[in-house]
Amino acid sequence: MPEHALFEFLDLAGIFVFAISGAAAARERDLDLFGIVALAFVTACGGGIVRDLCLGALPPVGLADWRYLACATLGALATLGAYGWVRRLRYPVLLFDAVGMAMFAVAGTQKALGLGRNAETAVLLGMMTAVGGGILRDMLLSRVAVVLEREIYASAALLGSLLVVLGDHFHWGPAGTTWPGLVACFGLRYLSLRYGWNMPRFGRREMGPGN
Amino acid sequence: MPEHALFEFLDLAGIFVFAISGAAAARERDLDLFGIVALAFVTACGGGIVRDLCLGALPPVGLADWRYLACATLGALATLGAYGWVRRLRYPVLLFDAVGMAMFAVAGTQKALGLGRNAETAVLLGMMTAVGGGILRDMLLSRVAVVLEREIYASAALLGSLLVVLGDHFHWGPAGTTWPGLVACFGLRYLSLRYGWNMPRFGRREMGPGN
Amino acid sequence: MPEHALFEFLDLAGIFVFAISGAAAARERDLDLFGIVALAFVTACGGGIVRDLCLGALPPVGLADWRYLACATLGALATLGAYGWVRRLRYPVLLFDAVGMAMFAVAGTQKALGLGRNAETAVLLGMMTAVGGGILRDMLLSRVAVVLEREIYASAALLGSLLVVLGDHFHWGPAGTTWPGLVACFGLRYLSLRYGWNMPRFGRREMGPGN
């Protein structure tokens, strides 16, 4: 089935691109070769592993399927072998990261629904699939999680997950529970990158009296 | 049953107050709106989610029960809408946090015992329920966990969990496995706040020769 | 069976030594008594607990078996009572840590294989058993994980796990799936300590054009 093959390709391409972001961050922090591959793997597969733990879908597919480890390792080696390219091609990498993130959010939500979880669990675990790896990466590197600090990233994953749950609730069929979520999640992330949209922040700005 | 309703109210009130502490910490670190709600949710529900993972009680109730997410989101929005009040009412917030912590320690221990775990697992997971969310909050914010650094907090949770296990061992009945733990845990935390009690520390002080 | 008793002794000795490293790191960061014992426990048992979560082997043995908690607490108290000794005996502690690490890597891999997991899962979880506790320790202390940053540590665990899987694949029997992994893992770690071997790093060095 061509659509299934397309998704499998996009899924593994997402792993590859997430691994690049993990390996690049690890290299900047001067981790050694092992640490760089480990960070790439955690960034790429960590969100899915935590999702599978919460679903009781054991062993987590990120641990048991050799293609995930292979794609993550390839992403790490590509980052090391062509670090200059990775930095210069930052915008394409960001775009592909957005595709991977949309894939992960939709696939994670669908997996939770397929195992009979309720809508809330599915939305939360869909988001976890999309952003969990990046959060683990930042925790391992001892820095505040980027996806919680700025940019519309987790919010785009939330939108995608919500549309999957909506499609499932109204029986829109396989395509209806996939494409709207994918397109909306990627579209929102793309637009926020293109136009510099951000979520509101409150921290440093002083608010009026009474607040 | 009125006692059951009281506990449900206290449980959700605990979620609300834990969420305030997570949202306030996230706002201080200048996270965006999404990050603030996420930190509130993790602080409030993270300990219970890890407990449920260790118990195999899937899906974790913090993910599947919409009231937890709703109370955590309400806590985050309340923190943003009335940040000045939250800072001015620091002492009442601390008191309610102590009530929530006692509730979580007792309920977590009871859940583990009810699922047939042994005493040690129940005590460790009771403590995890009470302090796990705060530890995850501090890990996400890239700072050393406050509950491990100072103040009698986790120790109070330990006392509460131990009393629940003791009551269970000697068949003190539902009330006997609940109230002594609740009162002792809250009481110890309250007294330590009131009188500035701390656990001993060793780090910076130089010790005598031979040590 | 004497070999079994030997392994049980080495396992608990590994817990003890891992706990020393956790307690010493916690004391340096000025955590309080509870935090020091908690860090010792997490460092010693955290890797095994995460492994058991990923295996669905619940409750995790690190939570349910009192001897693990007892050995970790003893390690923490020994660190506090004889902190000067712990610092002076740094090299013996490192050696015993290498023994414990080799034990954990081999035992974790064997446990995963024994529960019917595939080779990749077994290798990843064997490594997780060996290095997971140290990584959790560093995450709790808000610092970049030492085992990912420098030294041949996780790589030695990887070698040990691979040899166990190899021995299992070629039916080398109980001794053949234990001793080669143990000896190679400990040996590589010992040699890297002895001769200052490190994994390659890339971060701060500038690479030529095109990279």
XYZ file of C-alpha atoms in Angstrom:
633
model
C 0.000 0.000 0.000
C 1.709 3.167 -1.172
C 0.336 5.431 1.580
C 1.614 3.085 4.238
C 5.034 3.030 2.604
C 5.011 6.826 2.431
C 4.274 7.046 6.143
C 6.981 4.555 6.976
C 9.429 6.622 4.959
C 8.325 9.873 6.622
C 8.505 8.259 10.056
C 12.097 7.101 9.574
C 12.992 10.412 7.898
C 11.603 12.125 11.009
C 13.823 9.911 13.191
C 16.805 10.882 11.033
C 16.112 14.622 11.302
C 15.352 14.521 15.032
C 18.641 12.652 15.460
C 20.444 15.474 13.657
C 19.054 18.002 16.120
C 20.110 15.815 19.055
C 23.583 15.171 17.679
C 24.153 18.830 16.818
C 23.161 19.901 20.330
C 25.408 17.213 21.853
C 28.352 18.254 19.674
C 27.919 21.876 20.732
C 28.148 20.756 24.360
C 31.345 18.844 23.580
C 30.023 15.360 24.358
C 32.112 12.450 23.107
C 31.248 10.166 20.180
C 29.166 7.849 22.346
C 27.332 10.744 23.951
C 26.522 12.234 20.553
C 25.000 8.972 19.264
C 23.143 8.518 22.568
C 21.703 12.039 22.427
C 20.678 11.509 18.798
C 18.894 8.279 19.747
C 17.165 9.790 22.785
C 16.023 12.860 20.842
C 14.666 10.732 18.012
C 13.132 7.840 19.953
C 12.663 9.141 23.504
C 9.182 10.540 23.017
C 7.918 7.308 21.472
C 9.519 5.222 24.213
C 7.822 7.232 26.976
C 4.517 6.996 25.044
C 4.856 3.216 24.815
C 5.643 2.988 28.538
C 2.471 4.961 29.314
C 0.474 2.753 26.926
C 1.945 -0.492 28.239
C 2.955 -1.281 24.632
C 6.089 -3.213 25.571
C 8.800 -3.469 24.504
C 8.830 0.123 23.261
C 9.138 0.114 19.483
C 12.034 2.586 19.696
C 14.048 -0.056 21.556
C 12.951 -3.162 19.671
C 12.932 -2.041 16.008
C 16.493 -1.898 14.670
C 15.555 0.612 11.962
C 14.985 3.332 14.546
C 18.407 2.831 16.095
C 19.942 2.648 12.613
C 18.303 5.868 11.415
C 19.242 7.684 14.619
C 22.867 6.506 14.344
C 22.959 7.527 10.680
C 21.625 10.952 11.632
C 24.344 11.309 14.286
C 27.120 10.238 11.902
C 25.789 12.529 9.165
C 25.855 15.413 11.635
C 29.455 14.691 12.582
C 30.593 14.099 9.011
C 28.969 17.207 7.620
C 28.587 19.549 10.551
C 29.142 22.618 8.391
C 26.364 21.511 6.050
C 24.015 20.895 8.958
C 24.578 24.439 10.178
C 24.282 25.979 6.728
C 21.139 23.994 5.895
C 19.459 25.046 9.106
C 16.212 26.091 7.454
C 15.637 22.841 5.484
C 16.485 20.890 8.635
C 13.869 22.908 10.532
C 11.309 22.201 7.818
C 11.967 18.481 7.878
C 11.888 18.575 11.664
C 8.389 20.060 11.348
C 7.364 17.187 9.044
C 8.762 14.646 11.522
C 7.059 16.378 14.425
C 3.691 16.330 12.640
C 4.180 12.624 11.793
C 5.033 11.790 15.398
C 2.083 13.722 16.838
C -0.411 12.060 14.476
C 1.062 8.559 14.756
C 1.317 8.767 18.551
C -2.310 9.860 18.879
C -3.460 7.103 16.529
C -1.493 4.444 18.425
C -3.107 5.472 21.724
C -6.600 5.479 20.190
C -5.912 2.131 18.516
C -5.094 0.636 21.920
C -8.431 1.847 23.253
C -7.276 4.827 25.301
C -9.623 7.772 25.767
C -9.360 11.088 23.912
C -7.428 12.917 26.619
C -4.794 10.208 26.968
C -4.432 10.090 23.175
C -3.915 13.849 22.858
C -1.410 13.987 25.720
C 0.562 10.999 24.412
C 0.462 12.296 20.833
C 2.085 15.499 22.046
C 4.520 13.471 24.168
C 5.581 11.515 21.061
C 6.255 14.763 19.212
C 8.021 16.788 21.895
C 9.209 14.218 24.475
C 12.481 13.457 22.704
C 13.454 17.111 22.504
C 12.601 17.597 26.170
C 14.706 14.582 27.193
C 17.568 15.924 25.037
C 17.462 19.246 26.867
C 17.210 17.562 30.277
C 20.299 15.458 29.483
C 22.154 18.595 28.378
C 21.066 20.384 31.553
C 19.207 23.239 29.902
C 15.613 24.469 30.011
C 13.531 22.639 27.416
C 13.471 24.759 24.248
C 9.999 23.576 23.231
C 8.575 24.911 26.517
C 10.384 28.206 26.320
C 9.576 29.699 22.966
C 8.154 29.163 19.514
C 4.969 27.421 18.466
C 6.066 23.811 18.552
C 4.232 21.813 21.181
C 1.132 23.881 20.397
C 1.306 22.699 16.781
C 1.589 19.114 18.030
C -1.452 19.733 20.240
C -3.446 20.971 17.243
C -2.495 17.913 15.199
C -3.391 15.517 18.013
C -6.724 17.229 18.582
C -7.667 16.879 14.906
C -6.839 13.159 14.978
C -9.065 12.678 18.024
C -11.814 14.730 16.372
C -11.584 12.663 13.192
C -11.727 9.484 15.254
C -14.753 10.696 17.189
C -16.717 11.577 14.048
C -15.567 8.460 12.144
C -13.822 10.285 9.325
C -11.985 7.084 8.348
C -8.226 6.459 8.039
C -7.530 9.428 5.751
C -9.717 11.762 7.830
C -7.895 10.878 11.029
C -4.507 11.407 9.407
C -4.327 14.188 6.834
C -6.108 17.062 8.619
C -3.905 16.558 11.687
C -0.725 16.241 9.620
C -1.427 19.273 7.482
C -2.619 21.497 10.310
C 0.298 20.560 12.583
C 2.925 21.075 9.876
C 1.150 24.186 8.560
C 0.985 25.904 11.935
C 4.626 25.093 12.645
C 5.665 26.266 9.164
C 3.755 29.538 9.442
C 5.152 30.213 12.916
C 8.696 29.676 11.554
C 7.988 31.769 8.449
C 6.470 34.728 10.279
C 8.208 34.415 13.644
C 5.029 33.696 15.595
C 5.456 32.976 19.289
C 3.275 31.984 22.192
C 2.656 34.746 24.746
C 5.135 35.024 27.596
C 4.769 36.659 30.980
C 7.970 36.221 32.888
C 10.158 39.284 32.602
C 7.511 41.858 31.748
C 6.153 43.563 34.837
C 2.368 43.560 35.012
C 0.143 46.291 36.427
C -0.807 46.586 40.091
C -3.221 43.991 41.413
C -1.690 41.313 39.223
C -19.957 8.877 51.336
C -18.854 12.218 52.774
C -15.293 11.153 53.639
C -14.732 9.927 50.120
C -16.037 13.214 48.707
C -13.760 15.126 51.090
C -10.741 13.168 49.861
C -11.670 13.734 46.240
C -11.926 17.449 46.910
C -8.597 17.516 48.753
C -6.942 15.500 45.987
C -8.047 17.901 43.269
C -7.272 20.881 45.497
C -3.777 19.424 45.880
C -3.470 19.192 42.086
C -4.544 22.840 41.851
C -1.986 24.029 44.392
C 0.848 21.896 42.992
C 0.016 23.375 39.576
C 0.377 26.883 41.025
C 3.888 26.058 42.212
C 4.793 24.647 38.790
C 3.309 27.570 36.883
C 4.942 30.149 39.148
C 8.348 28.513 38.694
C 7.835 28.338 34.911
C 6.793 31.991 34.742
C 9.880 33.021 36.692
C 12.002 31.201 34.098
C 10.179 33.057 31.301
C 8.600 30.004 29.667
C 5.782 30.710 27.208
C 2.079 30.066 27.812
C 2.310 26.465 26.670
C 5.397 25.811 28.795
C 3.685 27.259 31.854
C 0.640 24.995 31.490
C 2.921 22.024 30.773
C 5.034 22.681 33.868
C 1.875 23.066 35.962
C 0.588 19.724 34.692
C 3.899 17.916 35.205
C 4.323 19.309 38.728
C 0.783 18.326 39.688
C 0.479 14.958 37.959
C 4.058 13.801 37.293
C 4.551 11.998 40.589
C 1.328 10.038 40.199
C 2.150 9.164 36.593
C 5.568 7.743 37.519
C 3.917 5.842 40.396
C 1.362 4.328 38.037
C 4.108 3.343 35.576
C 5.958 1.545 38.399
C 2.708 -0.131 39.495
C 1.696 -1.111 35.968
C -1.609 0.706 36.629
C -2.092 1.819 33.014
C -3.102 4.215 31.660
C -1.805 6.503 34.426
C -4.738 8.234 36.064
C -3.046 11.624 35.613
C -3.250 11.144 31.853
C -6.672 9.519 31.593
C -8.810 11.500 34.066
C -9.747 14.867 32.560
C -10.290 16.446 35.992
C -6.546 16.305 36.732
C -5.688 18.110 33.507
C -8.510 20.598 34.113
C -7.411 21.389 37.688
C -3.779 21.733 36.615
C -4.731 24.070 33.751
C -6.949 26.091 36.094
C -4.034 26.367 38.533
C -1.765 27.607 35.740
C -4.288 30.177 34.515
C -4.974 31.353 38.055
C -1.244 31.844 38.556
C -0.971 33.923 35.378
C -4.129 35.932 36.057
C -3.260 36.740 39.649
C 0.501 36.443 39.865
C 0.743 39.230 42.391
C -1.764 37.465 44.645
C 0.134 34.188 44.338
C 3.315 35.890 45.496
C 1.583 37.785 48.298
C -0.319 34.698 49.506
C 2.875 32.627 49.613
C 2.252 31.276 53.096
C -1.332 30.021 52.490
C -0.118 28.463 49.244
C 2.642 26.658 51.163
C 0.090 25.410 53.698
C -2.200 24.066 51.008
C 0.783 22.554 49.257
C 1.494 20.685 52.512
C -2.095 19.387 52.567
C -1.781 18.241 48.964
C 1.569 16.619 49.636
C 0.159 14.699 52.604
C -2.826 13.590 50.501
C -0.546 12.414 47.687
C 1.787 10.507 50.015
C -1.073 8.691 51.737
C -3.086 8.004 48.571
C 0.004 6.803 46.665
C 0.957 4.396 49.441
C -2.611 3.081 49.678
C -2.811 2.546 45.921
C 0.400 0.498 45.920
C -0.785 -1.603 48.878
C -4.194 -2.069 47.271
C -2.500 -3.496 44.181
C -0.692 -6.032 46.369
C 2.797 -4.476 46.422
C 5.001 -5.030 49.441
C 5.650 -2.471 52.163
C 8.908 -1.149 50.718
C 7.453 -0.559 47.257
C 4.436 1.152 48.828
C 6.562 3.528 50.908
C 8.863 4.402 48.008
C 5.953 4.989 45.619
C 4.001 6.972 48.221
C 6.960 9.306 48.515
C 7.312 9.371 44.725
C 3.670 10.451 44.402
C 4.271 13.299 46.826
C 7.630 14.624 45.615
C 8.012 13.257 42.064
C 6.152 16.119 40.403
C 8.297 18.755 42.078
C 11.449 16.870 41.132
C 10.352 16.618 37.483
C 9.530 20.353 37.533
C 13.029 21.171 38.707
C 14.622 18.796 36.189
C 12.675 20.471 33.358
C 13.782 23.886 34.622
C 17.378 22.673 34.827
C 17.890 23.268 38.523
C 18.763 21.050 41.462
C 15.592 19.581 42.952
C 14.478 21.827 45.814
C 12.952 18.954 47.797
C 16.344 17.213 47.896
C 18.275 20.317 48.830
C 16.611 21.749 51.874
C 13.593 21.744 54.153
C 11.681 18.850 55.615
C 9.492 17.881 52.705
C 10.272 14.442 51.380
C 10.965 13.357 54.962
C 7.418 14.334 55.910
C 6.123 12.304 52.969
C 8.245 9.376 54.175
C 6.702 9.624 57.651
C 3.173 9.671 56.212
C 3.861 6.680 53.958
C 5.397 4.706 56.826
C 2.325 5.270 59.004
C 0.028 4.048 56.224
C 2.092 0.877 55.839
C 2.114 0.413 59.622
C -1.661 0.837 59.797
C -2.073 -1.652 56.972
C 0.214 -4.158 58.658
C -1.665 -4.010 61.961
C -5.103 -3.904 60.293
C -6.149 -0.530 61.675
C -8.929 -0.287 59.074
C -9.591 2.428 56.465
C -9.478 5.330 58.924
C -6.408 3.967 60.700
C -4.479 3.680 57.447
C -5.403 7.203 56.417
C -5.654 9.732 59.233
C -2.454 9.055 61.210
C -0.400 9.309 58.014
C -2.213 12.430 56.807
C -1.972 14.228 60.140
C 1.653 13.276 60.835
C 2.809 14.179 57.337
C 1.020 17.534 57.289
C 1.958 18.193 60.922
C 5.668 17.589 60.417
C 5.700 19.754 57.289
C 3.733 22.500 59.031
C 6.012 22.526 62.069
C 9.125 22.581 59.899
C 7.742 25.586 58.002
C 6.636 27.305 61.212
C 9.923 26.858 63.051
C 12.333 26.716 60.122
C 13.405 23.126 60.747
C 15.795 21.643 58.233
C 17.418 18.308 57.590
C 21.145 18.168 58.388
C 23.533 19.089 55.587
C 27.191 18.276 55.139
C 28.368 19.819 51.917
C 30.072 23.111 52.525
C 31.024 22.651 56.147
C 34.479 21.157 56.537
C 34.563 18.130 58.798
C 37.307 17.141 61.217
C 40.362 15.079 60.235
C 39.741 11.436 59.531
C 36.426 12.206 57.924
C 25.486 -22.687 44.014
C 28.697 -20.753 44.676
C 28.698 -18.856 41.364
C 25.193 -17.587 42.015
C 26.186 -16.456 45.504
C 29.230 -14.704 44.046
C 27.040 -12.812 41.570
C 24.605 -11.835 44.271
C 27.473 -10.491 46.331
C 28.945 -8.590 43.366
C 25.530 -7.198 42.481
C 24.933 -5.799 45.958
C 28.542 -4.615 46.157
C 27.922 -2.769 42.894
C 24.832 -1.146 44.423
C 26.958 -0.093 47.408
C 29.669 1.469 45.254
C 27.234 3.185 42.892
C 25.520 4.606 45.975
C 28.852 6.044 47.131
C 29.250 7.888 43.844
C 25.702 9.250 44.089
C 26.060 10.287 47.727
C 29.446 11.922 47.141
C 28.055 13.946 44.218
C 25.019 14.957 46.287
C 27.186 16.003 49.216
C 29.341 18.141 46.937
C 26.183 19.944 45.788
C 25.191 20.537 49.406
C 21.981 18.455 49.384
C 20.528 17.594 52.775
C 20.597 14.162 54.446
C 17.443 13.021 52.672
C 18.669 14.254 49.318
C 21.973 12.425 49.763
C 20.263 9.099 50.508
C 17.819 9.693 47.622
C 20.651 10.425 45.174
C 22.519 7.333 46.374
C 19.428 5.200 45.796
C 18.680 6.680 42.374
C 22.290 6.288 41.221
C 22.420 2.689 42.396
C 18.958 1.479 41.403
C 17.714 3.962 38.782
C 19.126 2.154 35.762
C 17.595 -1.146 36.822
C 14.247 0.479 37.542
C 14.058 2.066 34.077
C 15.106 -1.287 32.566
C 12.327 -3.081 34.432
C 9.803 -0.458 33.307
C 10.850 -1.017 29.677
C 10.656 -4.797 30.182
C 7.301 -4.667 31.951
C 8.952 -6.586 34.817
C 6.871 -4.996 37.554
C 7.311 -4.067 40.299
C 10.910 -3.022 39.488
C 13.273 -5.106 41.586
C 15.052 -1.948 42.764
C 11.833 -0.858 44.460
C 10.616 -4.203 45.767
C 13.783 -5.871 47.099
C 14.738 -4.364 50.456
C 18.403 -5.359 50.058
C 18.876 -2.809 47.259
C 17.514 0.023 49.375
C 19.551 -1.203 52.351
C 22.809 -1.368 50.382
C 22.191 2.049 48.823
C 21.445 3.583 52.226
C 24.555 1.941 53.696
C 26.609 3.356 50.842
C 25.216 6.837 51.507
C 25.887 6.629 55.250
C 29.381 5.264 54.656
C 30.062 8.215 52.348
C 28.908 10.691 54.974
C 30.706 8.983 57.847
C 34.001 8.619 56.030
C 33.957 11.301 53.368
C 37.687 11.857 53.641
C 38.325 8.161 53.063
C 36.008 8.129 50.051
C 37.967 10.960 48.484
C 41.359 9.453 49.350
C 40.341 5.983 48.108
C 39.120 7.381 44.806
C 40.971 4.855 42.687
C 39.723 1.708 44.504
C 36.216 3.165 44.384
C 36.583 3.662 40.615
C 37.765 0.069 40.244
C 34.829 -1.310 42.186
C 32.519 0.945 40.255
C 33.873 -0.703 37.094
C 33.101 -4.140 38.547
C 29.576 -3.027 39.428
C 29.075 -1.488 35.993
C 30.179 -4.716 34.286
C 27.842 -6.738 36.532
C 24.916 -4.430 35.767
C 25.515 -4.475 32.013
C 25.727 -8.273 31.888
C 22.829 -8.898 34.283
C 20.588 -6.351 32.546
C 21.232 -7.900 29.137
C 20.585 -11.394 30.487
C 17.335 -10.333 32.134
C 16.033 -8.853 28.868
C 17.017 -11.965 26.900
C 15.486 -14.199 29.569
C 12.181 -12.364 29.139
C 12.279 -13.070 25.407
C 13.290 -9.615 24.137
C 15.289 -9.373 20.921
C 19.017 -8.693 20.717
C 18.719 -4.944 20.164
C 16.395 -4.412 23.121
C 18.694 -6.529 25.299
C 21.810 -4.555 24.362
C 20.111 -1.179 24.861
C 18.619 -2.198 28.206
C 21.890 -3.777 29.372
C 23.593 -0.445 28.767
C 20.687 1.362 30.423
C 21.124 -0.816 33.533
C 24.798 0.099 33.686
C 24.683 3.827 32.945
C 21.056 4.860 33.617
C 21.575 5.476 37.324
C 24.532 7.768 36.725
C 22.607 9.669 34.073
C 19.613 10.138 36.402
C 22.020 11.304 39.147
C 23.434 13.966 36.835
C 19.968 15.034 35.652
C 18.849 15.473 39.274
C 21.979 17.502 40.010
C 21.362 19.621 36.908
C 24.615 18.848 35.127
C 25.496 17.262 31.815
C 25.725 13.479 32.190
C 29.359 12.581 32.844
C 29.091 9.202 31.118
C 28.067 10.949 27.873
C 30.737 13.599 28.073
C 34.018 11.815 28.506
C 35.779 8.556 29.284
C 35.094 5.077 28.045
C 32.251 4.044 30.281
C 29.044 3.491 28.360
C 31.138 2.075 25.520
C 32.504 -0.581 27.892
C 28.938 -1.411 28.912
C 28.028 -1.677 25.221
C 30.894 -4.130 24.648
C 29.795 -6.258 27.604
C 26.167 -6.322 26.470
C 27.142 -7.226 22.913
C 29.201 -10.203 24.139
C 26.273 -11.476 26.199
C 23.977 -11.277 23.180
C 26.615 -12.986 21.039
C 27.021 -15.769 23.584
C 23.270 -16.196 23.720
C 22.987 -16.320 19.941
C 25.655 -19.010 19.612
C 24.431 -20.977 22.664
C 27.641 -20.681 24.672
C 25.741 -21.669 27.839
C 25.451 -19.807 31.172
C 29.204 -19.300 31.649
C 29.697 -18.264 28.016
C 26.993 -15.625 28.226
C 28.428 -14.229 31.433
C 32.188 -14.288 31.732
C 33.303 -12.917 28.355
C 30.976 -9.930 28.755
C 32.017 -9.343 32.370
C 35.732 -9.589 31.665
C 35.663 -7.521 28.473
C 33.508 -4.786 29.999
C 35.598 -4.518 33.149
C 38.832 -4.897 31.188
C 38.038 -2.108 28.735
C 36.973 0.203 31.541
C 40.070 -0.673 33.590
C 42.437 -0.086 30.668
C 40.767 3.221 29.803
C 41.191 4.367 33.414
C 44.773 3.080 33.553
C 45.910 4.691 30.309
C 43.532 7.656 30.144
C 41.769 6.473 27.000
C 38.870 8.606 25.823
C 36.272 8.491 23.099
C 36.797 11.008 20.300
C 35.202 14.421 20.702
C 34.349 17.049 18.130
C 32.764 19.976 19.890
C 35.289 22.713 20.540
C 37.862 21.824 17.905
C 37.222 23.660 14.689
C 37.158 21.425 11.659
C 38.387 22.242 8.162
C 36.271 23.967 5.533
C 33.491 21.928 4.009
C 32.746 20.288 7.324
